[in-house]
């Protein structure tokens, strides 16, 4: 992955240090395949600051986990959308010093139109906010969603959600929609094997 730019700053809750946004590109050609599946696979990429990125694809749907994963991940895990989708390719890491606390990326939801075909007018765009797993806890998961087509200022709204990730308990709390959820946003598809 290649770091693109340093951008805006937001204050993370309960700390005087500012967080910065750092952008990287997801380049699967540079990532080793961890598991090959009939209709996709699992790739392990290097993210910002050495944080791992686990990218999965199956049945024209994609899943992403950012940071270090705990032993819970060995049982199977998936966070995506029910509709066909793909990740736009850029990850915004919310970092504080050398620690990535949260991340945001855009999922493109490939909705069918009235004729049953996928077209640009029917496409949804959802900003997905992630808790980045640390080596100390391995807690990585999706914490929230923002419909980028239905909410003006969707990036700012997503960053506000990202500033609160420390309060989110992965696999115990349910990721929520923030702002307006339009008809093109689709529905989340989350599963963890027990």
Coordinates of C-alpha atoms in Angstrom, one line a residue:
X1 CA 0.0 0.0 0.0
X2 CA 1.2 3.5 -0.8
X3 CA 0.6 6.4 1.5
X4 CA -0.9 9.3 -0.4
X5 CA -1.4 12.4 1.7
X6 CA -1.8 13.8 5.2
X7 CA -4.9 15.9 5.6
X8 CA -7.3 17.3 8.1
X9 CA -7.2 17.0 11.9
X10 CA -10.0 16.0 14.4
X11 CA -9.9 15.8 18.1
X12 CA -10.3 12.3 19.4
X13 CA -12.5 12.0 22.5
X14 CA -10.8 12.3 25.9
X15 CA -7.4 13.1 24.7
X16 CA -5.6 16.4 24.0
X17 CA -3.6 15.0 21.0
X18 CA -5.0 15.6 17.5
X19 CA -5.6 12.9 15.1
X20 CA -4.6 13.1 11.5
X21 CA -6.0 11.5 8.4
X22 CA -3.6 9.5 6.3
X23 CA -4.6 8.0 3.0
X24 CA -3.5 4.7 1.5
X25 CA -4.5 2.8 -1.6
X26 CA -5.6 -0.9 -1.5
X27 CA -3.4 -2.6 -4.1
X28 CA -4.2 -6.3 -4.2
X29 CA -1.5 -6.9 -6.8
X30 CA 1.0 -6.1 -4.0
X31 CA -0.7 -8.4 -1.4
X32 CA -0.1 -12.1 -0.9
X33 CA -3.1 -14.4 -1.2
X34 CA -3.7 -16.1 2.2
X35 CA -6.6 -18.3 1.1
X36 CA -7.9 -19.0 -2.4
X37 CA -11.6 -19.7 -2.7
X38 CA -13.8 -20.8 -5.6
X39 CA -15.3 -17.4 -6.1
X40 CA -12.7 -15.2 -4.5
X41 CA -10.2 -15.4 -1.7
X42 CA -8.5 -13.7 1.2
X43 CA -5.6 -11.3 0.8
X44 CA -3.3 -9.9 3.5
X45 CA -2.0 -6.4 2.8
X46 CA 0.2 -4.0 4.6
X47 CA -1.7 -0.8 5.7
X48 CA -0.5 2.4 7.2
X49 CA 2.3 2.1 9.8
X50 CA 2.6 -1.6 9.4
X51 CA -1.1 -2.3 10.3
X52 CA -2.4 -5.3 8.5
X53 CA -5.3 -5.2 6.1
X54 CA -7.4 -8.3 5.6
X55 CA -9.4 -8.1 2.3
X56 CA -11.8 -10.9 1.4
X57 CA -14.0 -11.4 -1.7
X58 CA -16.7 -13.9 -2.4
X59 CA -19.7 -14.0 -4.7
X60 CA -19.0 -10.4 -6.0
X61 CA -19.0 -9.0 -2.4
X62 CA -16.1 -7.7 -0.5
X63 CA -15.1 -7.6 3.2
X64 CA -12.4 -5.7 5.0
X65 CA -10.8 -5.9 8.5
X66 CA -8.2 -3.4 9.5
X67 CA -5.4 -3.9 12.0
X68 CA -4.4 -6.8 14.1
X69 CA -7.0 -9.5 14.6
X70 CA -7.5 -11.5 17.8
X71 CA -7.9 -15.3 18.0
X72 CA -11.6 -14.9 17.5
X73 CA -10.8 -14.3 13.8
X74 CA -9.7 -17.9 13.2
X75 CA -13.3 -19.1 13.5
X76 CA -14.4 -17.2 10.4
X77 CA -15.7 -13.6 10.0
X78 CA -17.3 -11.4 7.3
X79 CA -18.6 -7.8 7.2
X80 CA -20.0 -6.5 4.0
X81 CA -23.3 -5.8 2.3
X82 CA -26.0 -8.1 0.9
X83 CA -25.9 -6.5 -2.5
X84 CA -23.0 -7.0 -4.9
X85 CA -20.4 -4.5 -3.9
X86 CA -16.7 -3.4 -4.1
X87 CA -14.4 -1.2 -2.2
X88 CA -13.5 2.1 -3.9
X89 CA -9.8 1.5 -3.1
X90 CA -8.7 4.3 -0.8
X91 CA -8.5 3.9 3.0
X92 CA -8.5 6.9 5.3
X93 CA -6.7 6.0 8.5
X94 CA -7.4 8.2 11.5
X95 CA -4.0 8.2 13.3
X96 CA -2.7 9.6 16.5
X97 CA 1.1 9.7 16.7
X98 CA 2.0 6.2 15.6
X99 CA -1.3 4.6 16.4
X100 CA -4.2 4.1 13.9
X101 CA -7.4 4.2 16.0
X102 CA -10.0 4.1 13.2
X103 CA -10.3 4.0 9.4
X104 CA -12.9 4.9 6.8
X105 CA -13.4 3.5 3.3
X106 CA -16.1 3.8 0.6
X107 CA -18.0 0.8 -0.5
X108 CA -19.8 0.9 -3.9
X109 CA -23.1 -0.9 -3.7
X110 CA -24.1 -2.4 -7.1
X111 CA -27.9 -2.2 -7.0
X112 CA -30.1 -3.4 -9.9
X113 CA -32.4 -1.0 -11.6
X114 CA -36.1 -1.6 -12.4
X115 CA -35.0 -3.7 -15.4
X116 CA -32.8 -5.9 -13.3
X117 CA -29.5 -4.5 -14.5
X118 CA -26.8 -2.7 -12.5
X119 CA -26.2 0.8 -13.6
X120 CA -24.5 4.0 -12.3
X121 CA -27.8 5.7 -11.5
X122 CA -28.8 2.9 -9.1
X123 CA -25.4 2.6 -7.5
X124 CA -25.1 3.3 -3.8
X125 CA -22.1 4.7 -1.9
X126 CA -21.5 3.9 1.7
X127 CA -18.7 5.2 4.0
X128 CA -17.8 2.4 6.3
X129 CA -16.1 3.3 9.6
X130 CA -13.8 0.7 11.2
X131 CA -12.2 0.2 14.6
X132 CA -8.6 -0.7 13.9
X133 CA -7.3 -3.7 15.9
X134 CA -4.3 -3.1 18.1
X135 CA -1.7 -5.8 18.9
X136 CA -2.8 -5.5 22.5
X137 CA -6.4 -6.4 21.9
X138 CA -7.0 -7.6 18.3
X139 CA -10.3 -5.8 18.3
X140 CA -11.1 -4.9 14.6
X141 CA -14.5 -4.5 13.2
X142 CA -17.0 -2.2 11.5
X143 CA -18.5 0.4 13.9
X144 CA -20.8 2.4 11.6
X145 CA -22.1 3.3 8.2
X146 CA -22.9 6.7 6.5
X147 CA -24.8 6.8 3.2
X148 CA -22.6 9.1 1.1
X149 CA -25.3 9.8 -1.5
X150 CA -28.0 10.7 1.1
X151 CA -26.0 12.9 3.5
X152 CA -24.3 16.2 2.5
X153 CA -21.1 16.4 4.5
X154 CA -20.9 12.6 4.7
X155 CA -17.1 12.6 5.1
X156 CA -17.3 14.8 8.2
X157 CA -20.1 12.7 9.7
X158 CA -18.0 9.6 9.2
X159 CA -15.1 11.2 10.9
X160 CA -17.3 12.1 13.9
X161 CA -18.3 8.5 14.2
X162 CA -14.6 7.5 13.9
X163 CA -13.7 9.8 16.8
X164 CA -15.9 7.6 19.0
X165 CA -14.5 4.1 18.1
X166 CA -13.0 3.5 21.5
X167 CA -16.5 3.2 23.0
X168 CA -17.5 0.4 20.5
X169 CA -17.3 -3.2 21.5
X170 CA -16.6 -5.4 18.5
X171 CA -18.9 -8.4 18.2
X172 CA -21.0 -7.2 21.1
X173 CA -22.3 -3.9 19.7
X174 CA -24.1 -3.6 16.4
X175 CA -22.7 -1.2 13.8
X176 CA -25.3 1.6 13.2
X177 CA -26.3 3.9 10.4
X178 CA -25.6 7.5 11.0
X179 CA -27.5 10.3 9.3
X180 CA -30.0 9.5 6.6
X181 CA -30.0 6.0 5.0
X182 CA -31.3 6.2 1.5
X183 CA -32.7 3.4 -0.7
X184 CA -29.5 2.8 -2.6
X185 CA -27.3 2.2 0.5
X186 CA -28.2 -1.5 0.8
X187 CA -28.2 -3.6 4.0
X188 CA -25.2 -4.8 6.0
X189 CA -24.3 -8.5 6.0
X190 CA -22.2 -9.5 9.0
X191 CA -21.4 -13.0 10.3
X192 CA -19.0 -14.4 12.8
X193 CA -18.6 -18.1 13.4
X194 CA -19.0 -19.2 17.0

